[in-house]
């Protein structure tokens, strides 16, 4: 008799072929055969307390490793619980596969347990969504879903697998099982050579160029190419999203606080892997007289919301390397004459830093949020992965916290999803146990998914959690006060005074409460030394708002 294999085991084989070594899940009767297959294939199963966390963790795993993440959830409410995580990955261009259960095909349209039109719901927020129609096709369609994750800019895929398809066994010779490394082609595109030459020419003639290195610099693992580009051509660099950390703090080409000035004064602005969305003022923050170049993996992003002088579609690393080589080969590439431009920006940078420094060193109680994020920045090492999960407090951190290495910054991305922090910390520590993980939460953000702190304890995934606690959803509170007056400022946005340090202890971790700014650093050190999942609950001033919060256009 021929050997047979179940649908769940075919899923596991397909995951293994893609290099997936962990799935994030919350159990359900529809999906347990996948677990059985994962045990046989040596794939770790991390079970969480909410499906949103499973999806966010798959997103985070993809960002950290460069491999696609995978979450497995049951049908109906299990899949709908994961929708937010998939949507976040979609906007953040993160490759992940969500596998959802479904009632048996034999019960189609009969009202089976947890039956919902999952594919219809997932189609708008994925690059690929499908039902697996037969057991023989399970591994084949899993590999298809992974392939679609990397079409253009990366993103999520979704598969629903009916229970009888997953549980059934078929002769192994009838099942198509794609071999590792043989079902996906390279997606790296070097860009139009003529356009690259035009970029080199623009660089050679630019007096005051600057470049914004966005998340796709990390997605494409283009760190070395970006560093060579800015150094060889003497171009000041700004970083956002996952591009933060491309250049280390202190690098002469690393700038942070002078971006608005540079975007106003530059004659050439190169935007790499960042859309002209709300974070960029839809492109309106760029000088109208500057030449603008946009480099992106997705053709649809280039020139969206703002006219550009040159658009190049392709891999950020290949394009930057080619442009640097083309420009460097010229007799005059403009690098030497940009010394004064860099000095001009450095002076603006220094003045902005010195203006804010008293706030960062403030001894005020309640604690000034600037003091908290300053202490965190001073605490980070080259091996600390920093995660921001919150509104107002994370807006503060974006101005001050500078990761020391590439790939060491994580935030939700343009969807602005609260609640990613615990899942991102879980994925980051599980994938890179050699790294320290520090997550700054707002107290509102932590409340959404905080119970999975217990998952961190259960799987022995130590991390340093810091909560900037103002007992409010302060970013929204500010907008309400500005729009409706102080007497209606606290409607629907005020939280209880929760001692989250005690919560950490209750779940088996390390916890502290901090009200004195002088105690922030010692508490961080004790959390590091504890070797446990930790929460340092820092009580910050609820009457202090980040400049970014006060400048939000949605309230104006």
XYZ file of C-alpha atoms in Angstrom:
556
model
C 0.000 0.000 0.000
C 1.233 3.482 -0.827
C 2.157 5.937 1.920
C -0.527 8.501 2.730
C -0.278 12.014 4.104
C -2.832 14.365 5.658
C -3.577 17.955 4.704
C -2.149 19.240 7.958
C 1.130 17.435 7.350
C 1.242 18.839 3.809
C 0.904 22.347 5.301
C 3.850 21.660 7.583
C 5.992 20.336 4.730
C 5.226 23.443 2.677
C 6.115 25.696 5.612
C 9.362 23.824 6.096
C 10.218 24.211 2.406
C 9.793 27.977 2.764
C 12.155 28.049 5.752
C 9.475 28.772 8.343
C 10.606 27.412 11.709
C 7.803 28.691 13.973
C 4.072 29.304 13.740
C 2.044 31.562 16.021
C -1.402 30.262 16.818
C -4.434 29.992 19.053
C -5.894 26.522 18.940
C -9.174 25.447 17.390
C -10.678 22.172 16.263
C -10.429 23.131 12.596
C -6.622 23.403 12.557
C -5.082 20.875 14.934
C -3.798 18.576 12.197
C -1.374 21.363 11.236
C 0.092 21.156 14.737
C 0.634 17.426 14.309
C 2.472 18.077 11.063
C 4.590 20.822 12.639
C 5.730 18.441 15.378
C 6.938 15.970 12.742
C 8.677 18.716 10.721
C 10.397 20.308 13.728
C 8.455 23.567 13.470
C 7.912 25.268 16.831
C 4.316 26.006 17.821
C 3.891 29.138 19.954
C 0.351 29.401 21.261
C -0.831 32.855 22.284
C -3.887 34.216 24.080
C -5.405 36.225 21.222
C -5.362 35.719 17.461
C -4.470 39.374 16.887
C -1.192 38.652 18.681
C -0.571 35.609 16.488
C -0.945 37.682 13.323
C 1.179 40.551 14.657
C 3.868 38.068 15.701
C 3.967 36.592 12.198
C 4.388 40.133 10.859
C 7.162 40.830 13.374
C 8.928 37.561 12.590
C 9.034 38.520 8.898
C 10.514 41.915 9.684
C 13.234 40.498 11.895
C 14.263 37.472 9.847
C 13.515 38.453 6.256
C 11.587 35.186 5.946
C 7.789 35.110 5.770
C 5.978 34.725 9.056
C 3.083 32.357 9.587
C 0.054 32.457 11.865
C -2.542 29.689 12.112
C -5.988 30.408 13.521
C -9.317 28.684 13.642
C -12.379 29.569 11.586
C -14.897 32.350 12.178
C -13.967 34.484 15.199
C -10.442 33.066 15.150
C -9.921 34.457 11.662
C -11.752 37.732 12.293
C -9.645 38.287 15.421
C -6.558 38.115 13.189
C -7.833 40.643 10.642
C -6.123 43.599 12.353
C -2.750 41.869 12.273
C -3.101 41.070 8.585
C -4.221 44.618 7.788
C -1.225 46.010 9.650
C 1.139 43.764 7.686
C -0.573 44.841 4.459
C 0.064 48.537 5.046
C 3.563 47.835 6.380
C 4.530 45.655 3.372
C 5.366 42.685 5.561
C 5.325 39.151 4.042
C 3.279 36.738 6.134
C 0.814 33.918 5.642
C -2.323 33.608 7.714
C -3.921 30.174 7.578
C -7.518 30.052 8.777
C -9.737 27.080 9.382
C -13.079 26.600 7.677
C -16.021 24.249 7.983
C -15.951 21.058 5.936
C -16.569 21.320 2.202
C -19.238 18.668 2.673
C -21.091 21.202 4.861
C -20.626 24.166 2.536
C -23.418 26.746 2.914
C -25.155 24.558 5.512
C -24.318 26.778 8.498
C -21.413 24.822 9.968
C -19.680 25.917 13.155
C -17.795 29.234 12.731
C -18.484 29.385 8.993
C -17.815 32.833 7.497
C -16.777 34.113 4.034
C -13.153 34.506 5.097
C -11.706 34.879 1.597
C -14.124 37.685 0.769
C -13.144 39.503 3.952
C -9.413 39.035 3.489
C -9.127 39.831 -0.213
C -8.941 43.650 0.187
C -6.115 43.460 2.761
C -3.924 40.742 1.245
C -1.940 40.173 -1.910
C -3.553 36.742 -2.296
C -6.524 35.035 -0.646
C -7.919 31.633 -1.543
C -9.641 28.455 -0.390
C -7.709 25.191 -0.674
C -10.104 22.972 -2.680
C -8.555 19.525 -2.146
C -6.025 17.771 0.015
C -3.770 17.022 -2.966
C -3.412 20.770 -3.575
C -2.617 21.849 0.013
C 1.176 22.198 -0.232
C 0.956 23.527 -3.770
C -1.371 26.376 -2.779
C 0.649 27.178 0.350
C 3.690 27.658 -1.889
C 1.546 29.750 -4.256
C 0.536 31.985 -1.344
C 4.172 32.489 -0.348
C 5.066 33.326 -3.939
C 2.377 36.014 -4.034
C 3.728 37.513 -0.790
C 6.756 38.704 -2.768
C 5.075 40.054 -5.886
C 6.163 43.721 -6.034
C 6.336 45.161 -2.547
C 5.939 42.333 0.012
C 2.695 41.737 1.843
C 0.432 39.138 3.470
C -1.467 36.214 1.978
C -4.416 34.297 3.390
C -5.548 30.703 2.945
C -8.608 29.017 4.385
C -8.478 25.249 4.545
C -11.756 23.364 5.074
C -11.674 20.888 7.918
C -12.243 17.793 5.791
C -9.531 18.915 3.334
C -7.091 19.378 6.198
C -7.885 16.120 7.968
C -8.121 13.863 4.919
C -5.241 11.638 3.837
C -4.160 11.106 0.251
C -1.459 8.965 -1.357
C 1.715 10.979 -1.081
C 2.508 10.539 -4.773
C -0.738 12.336 -5.668
C 0.115 15.416 -3.637
C 2.193 18.150 -5.260
C 4.882 19.107 -2.732
C 7.085 21.890 -4.162
C 10.758 21.448 -3.388
C 12.535 24.077 -1.301
C 14.190 26.698 -3.473
C 12.480 25.551 -6.675
C 9.135 27.341 -6.733
C 10.067 31.012 -6.315
C 12.266 33.192 -8.531
C 14.355 36.135 -7.426
C 12.243 39.278 -7.221
C 15.183 41.694 -7.110
C 14.894 44.249 -9.904
C 17.822 46.546 -10.646
C 15.702 49.353 -12.073
C 15.749 50.924 -15.516
C 19.452 51.487 -16.424
C 18.589 54.703 -18.241
C 16.792 56.021 -15.153
C 19.762 55.088 -12.962
C 22.032 57.106 -15.273
C 19.677 60.059 -14.991
C 19.857 59.805 -11.203
C 23.654 59.754 -11.353
C 23.573 62.894 -13.496
C 21.229 64.645 -11.078
C 23.520 63.756 -8.189
C 26.557 65.080 -10.006
C 24.908 68.462 -10.471
C 23.175 68.757 -7.095
C 24.549 71.261 -4.596
C 22.269 70.345 -1.688
C 20.965 66.784 -2.029
C 19.460 64.677 0.743
C 18.049 61.172 0.934
C 15.319 59.573 3.034
C 15.966 55.894 3.691
C 12.632 54.230 4.400
C 11.475 50.786 5.445
C 12.260 49.134 2.109
C 15.962 49.713 2.750
C 15.652 47.096 5.487
C 13.137 44.983 3.548
C 15.656 44.724 0.694
C 18.544 44.264 3.155
C 20.132 47.248 1.415
C 22.029 48.618 4.408
C 25.517 48.279 2.920
C 24.432 49.774 -0.399
C 22.782 52.727 1.335
C 25.839 53.398 3.489
C 28.149 53.257 0.472
C 25.836 55.587 -1.444
C 25.723 58.348 1.182
C 29.420 58.149 1.995
C 30.796 57.963 -1.526
C 28.570 60.814 -2.725
C 28.553 62.801 0.542
C 24.760 62.905 0.851
C 23.058 63.608 4.207
C 20.661 60.812 5.143
C 17.426 60.733 7.111
C 15.754 57.492 8.132
C 12.221 56.454 8.954
C 10.322 53.265 9.727
C 12.452 50.146 9.547
C 15.130 52.181 7.776
C 16.123 53.607 11.154
C 19.494 52.304 12.215
C 20.859 52.084 8.668
C 23.480 54.577 9.791
C 24.598 54.480 13.398
C 24.143 57.563 15.593
C 27.246 59.704 15.326
C 27.892 58.836 11.699
C 28.685 62.127 9.882
C 25.947 61.402 7.345
C 23.294 60.483 9.943
C 20.748 63.254 10.492
C 17.465 63.236 12.393
C 16.312 66.613 13.728
C 16.924 68.771 10.654
C 14.701 66.902 8.206
C 12.123 69.633 7.762
C 14.885 72.170 7.107
C 16.576 69.852 4.611
C 13.334 69.171 2.756
C 12.818 72.928 2.468
C 16.347 73.886 1.379
C 17.508 70.890 -0.695
C 17.778 71.031 -4.476
C 17.565 67.233 -4.857
C 15.494 64.956 -2.588
C 15.680 61.184 -2.988
C 12.895 59.199 -1.320
C 13.634 55.497 -0.935
C 10.958 52.978 0.017
C 8.541 55.471 1.566
C 5.141 56.435 0.119
C 3.875 59.999 0.033
C 1.296 59.236 2.702
C 0.211 61.146 5.808
C 3.671 60.748 7.371
C 5.125 62.723 4.478
C 2.319 65.277 4.307
C 1.304 63.532 1.075
C 4.475 64.944 -0.478
C 3.632 68.567 0.259
C 6.467 68.925 2.790
C 9.078 68.720 0.047
C 10.406 71.907 -1.504
C 8.417 72.769 -4.646
C 11.649 73.833 -6.361
C 13.663 70.700 -5.540
C 14.039 67.836 -7.953
C 12.380 64.792 -6.413
C 13.387 61.185 -7.088
C 11.362 58.253 -5.762
C 12.657 54.677 -5.559
C 10.191 51.956 -4.605
C 9.435 48.263 -5.025
C 5.859 49.017 -6.021
C 5.131 50.834 -9.282
C 1.793 52.030 -7.893
C 3.514 53.987 -5.120
C 5.811 55.994 -7.386
C 4.415 59.452 -8.106
C 1.298 58.863 -6.017
C -0.038 62.082 -4.391
C 2.835 64.198 -5.737
C 4.565 64.765 -9.061
C 8.160 63.616 -9.243
C 11.096 64.293 -11.543
C 12.253 60.689 -11.686
C 10.775 57.378 -10.537
C 12.655 54.101 -10.410
C 10.953 50.810 -9.587
C 13.047 48.040 -8.079
C 15.259 46.830 -5.269
C 16.638 49.688 -3.169
C 20.048 48.070 -2.744
C 20.609 47.324 -6.408
C 19.464 50.780 -7.491
C 21.521 52.673 -4.914
C 24.601 50.609 -5.730
C 24.195 51.203 -9.456
C 23.608 54.931 -8.978
C 26.631 55.286 -6.696
C 28.820 53.442 -9.187
C 27.539 55.504 -12.110
C 28.028 58.803 -10.278
C 31.389 57.903 -8.762
C 32.781 57.143 -12.203
C 32.382 60.772 -13.248
C 35.186 63.298 -13.072
C 33.009 65.528 -10.865
C 30.307 63.806 -8.836
C 29.609 66.723 -6.502
C 30.750 64.986 -3.302
C 33.576 67.390 -2.461
C 31.533 70.589 -2.711
C 28.837 69.343 -0.312
C 30.930 69.829 2.810
C 29.305 73.186 3.581
C 25.818 71.709 3.076
C 26.489 68.991 5.625
C 27.902 71.571 8.054
C 24.784 73.712 7.575
C 22.536 70.772 8.431
C 24.695 69.776 11.371
C 24.327 73.256 12.852
C 20.529 73.026 12.541
C 20.686 69.568 14.111
C 22.805 70.758 17.029
C 20.574 73.752 17.745
C 17.469 71.546 17.800
C 19.138 69.048 20.124
C 20.375 71.712 22.539
C 16.956 73.367 22.634
C 15.333 70.124 23.725
C 18.092 68.833 26.013
C 16.783 70.488 29.211
C 13.522 68.568 28.752
C 15.424 65.323 28.222
C 17.287 65.904 31.499
C 14.278 67.236 33.401
C 13.885 66.200 37.019
C 10.185 67.087 37.057
C 7.587 64.901 38.735
C 5.360 63.618 37.204
C 8.059 62.588 34.780
C 8.485 64.505 31.529
C 8.084 61.979 28.660
C 11.207 63.424 27.054
C 13.183 62.309 30.116
C 11.825 58.772 29.789
C 12.702 58.384 26.107
C 16.102 60.001 26.721
C 16.894 57.400 29.383
C 15.791 54.620 27.041
C 17.989 55.948 24.245
C 20.998 56.106 26.562
C 20.261 52.548 27.733
C 20.164 50.922 24.282
C 23.133 48.859 23.107
C 24.138 47.847 19.595
C 22.270 44.581 20.212
C 19.000 46.059 21.478
C 15.972 45.755 19.219
C 13.706 48.689 20.013
C 9.919 48.455 19.577
C 7.453 51.313 19.872
C 3.792 50.558 20.601
C 1.645 53.524 21.482
C 0.427 56.960 20.539
C 1.763 60.050 22.262
C 4.613 58.358 24.141
C 5.916 56.673 20.996
C 5.689 60.000 19.153
C 8.107 61.350 21.756
C 10.422 58.388 21.207
C 10.517 58.907 17.449
C 12.313 62.190 18.046
C 14.860 60.885 20.524
C 15.417 57.124 20.315
C 18.051 56.119 17.779
C 18.701 52.400 17.221
C 22.380 51.576 17.056
C 22.178 48.955 14.283
C 20.122 48.222 11.166
C 16.980 46.146 11.655
C 16.778 47.164 15.308
C 13.727 49.438 15.080
C 10.144 48.178 14.934
C 6.918 50.151 14.897
C 3.443 49.328 13.560
C 3.877 51.176 10.285
C 1.370 53.401 8.478
C -1.770 51.681 9.769
C -0.912 53.066 13.226
C -2.087 49.919 14.988
C -1.896 49.865 18.770
C -1.200 46.535 20.436
C 1.675 45.287 18.265
C 4.323 45.572 20.964
C 3.904 42.314 22.841
C 3.684 40.320 19.608
C 6.676 42.061 18.036
C 8.711 41.471 21.200
C 7.676 37.819 21.155
C 8.722 37.346 17.550
C 11.927 39.350 17.862
C 13.137 37.444 20.915
C 12.073 34.057 19.576
C 13.840 34.658 16.257
C 16.926 36.366 17.727
C 17.582 35.042 21.195
C 21.040 36.617 21.016
C 19.456 40.091 20.975
C 18.073 42.208 23.780
C 14.514 43.372 23.120
C 13.086 46.567 24.602
C 9.519 47.667 23.979
C 8.068 51.054 24.920
C 4.307 50.864 25.395
C 1.683 53.457 25.981
C -0.586 52.265 28.764
C -3.506 52.231 26.330
C -1.584 50.205 23.772
C -0.381 47.699 26.364
C -3.940 47.144 27.563
C -5.001 45.777 24.178
C -2.756 42.710 24.091
C -0.997 42.757 27.450
C -2.222 39.337 28.578
C 0.288 37.767 26.216
C 2.938 38.855 28.685
C 2.112 35.452 30.155
C 3.066 33.840 26.821
C 6.465 35.496 27.082
C 6.885 34.005 30.552
C 5.639 30.574 29.458
C 8.077 30.357 26.543
C 10.960 31.962 28.473
C 11.285 34.987 26.190
C 12.843 37.703 28.360
C 12.419 41.290 27.253
C 12.390 44.739 28.805
C 8.969 46.338 28.679
C 8.571 50.000 29.584
C 5.136 51.579 29.980
C 4.819 55.343 29.707
C 1.765 55.562 31.926
C -0.395 58.691 31.864
C -3.664 56.841 32.539
C -4.987 58.224 29.259
C -5.230 57.786 25.547
C -3.393 61.094 25.482
C -2.999 61.532 21.733
C -6.777 61.476 21.339
C -7.313 63.504 24.497
C -5.259 66.359 23.086
C -7.331 66.451 19.918
C -10.585 66.448 21.858
C -9.432 69.308 24.062
C -8.373 71.328 21.037
C -11.617 70.686 19.202
C -14.250 70.720 21.948
C -12.619 72.417 24.949
C -11.127 71.188 28.210
C -14.513 70.442 29.765
C -14.977 67.667 27.173
C -11.361 66.626 26.860
C -11.691 63.447 28.915
C -14.711 61.836 27.294
C -13.918 58.260 26.247
C -10.128 58.427 26.660
C -9.308 58.210 30.375
C -7.959 54.983 31.848
C -7.503 53.739 35.386
C -4.293 54.229 37.364
C -2.994 50.703 36.858
C 0.202 49.459 38.511
C 1.476 47.419 35.593
C 4.634 46.464 37.472
C 2.423 44.421 39.807
C 0.678 42.912 36.787
C 4.057 41.641 35.543
C 4.783 40.019 38.885
C 1.345 38.400 38.936
C 2.136 36.672 35.630
C 5.585 35.486 36.700
C 7.754 38.285 35.358
C 9.738 41.186 36.794
C 8.021 44.486 37.544
C 8.666 47.911 39.053
C 6.836 51.214 39.511
C 8.845 54.391 38.804
C 7.774 57.911 39.744
C 11.191 59.568 40.193
C 13.085 60.246 36.935
C 16.360 59.412 38.657
C 15.082 55.866 39.116
C 14.396 55.152 35.438
C 17.897 53.980 34.527
C 18.408 51.851 37.673
C 15.042 50.191 37.059
C 16.002 49.435 33.449
C 19.269 47.894 34.644
C 17.451 45.710 37.167
C 15.029 44.554 34.469
C 17.971 43.645 32.227
C 19.631 41.707 35.036
C 16.447 39.861 35.986
C 16.544 37.674 32.881
C 12.740 37.662 32.859
C 9.995 39.297 30.858
C 9.653 42.633 32.612
C 7.510 45.723 32.890
C 8.833 49.010 34.217
C 5.760 51.170 34.777
C 6.860 54.804 34.497
C 4.328 57.424 35.552
C 4.634 60.291 33.067
C 2.997 63.718 33.102
C -0.455 63.480 31.468
C -0.454 67.237 30.757
C 2.558 67.080 28.428
C 2.045 66.230 24.745
C 4.500 65.388 21.974
C 4.921 68.036 19.251
C 3.844 65.444 16.706
C 0.590 64.962 18.609
C -0.079 68.701 18.672
C 0.643 69.016 14.947
C -1.671 66.251 13.747
C -3.681 67.523 10.830
C -6.769 65.419 11.596
C -7.566 67.803 14.458
C -7.215 70.972 12.394
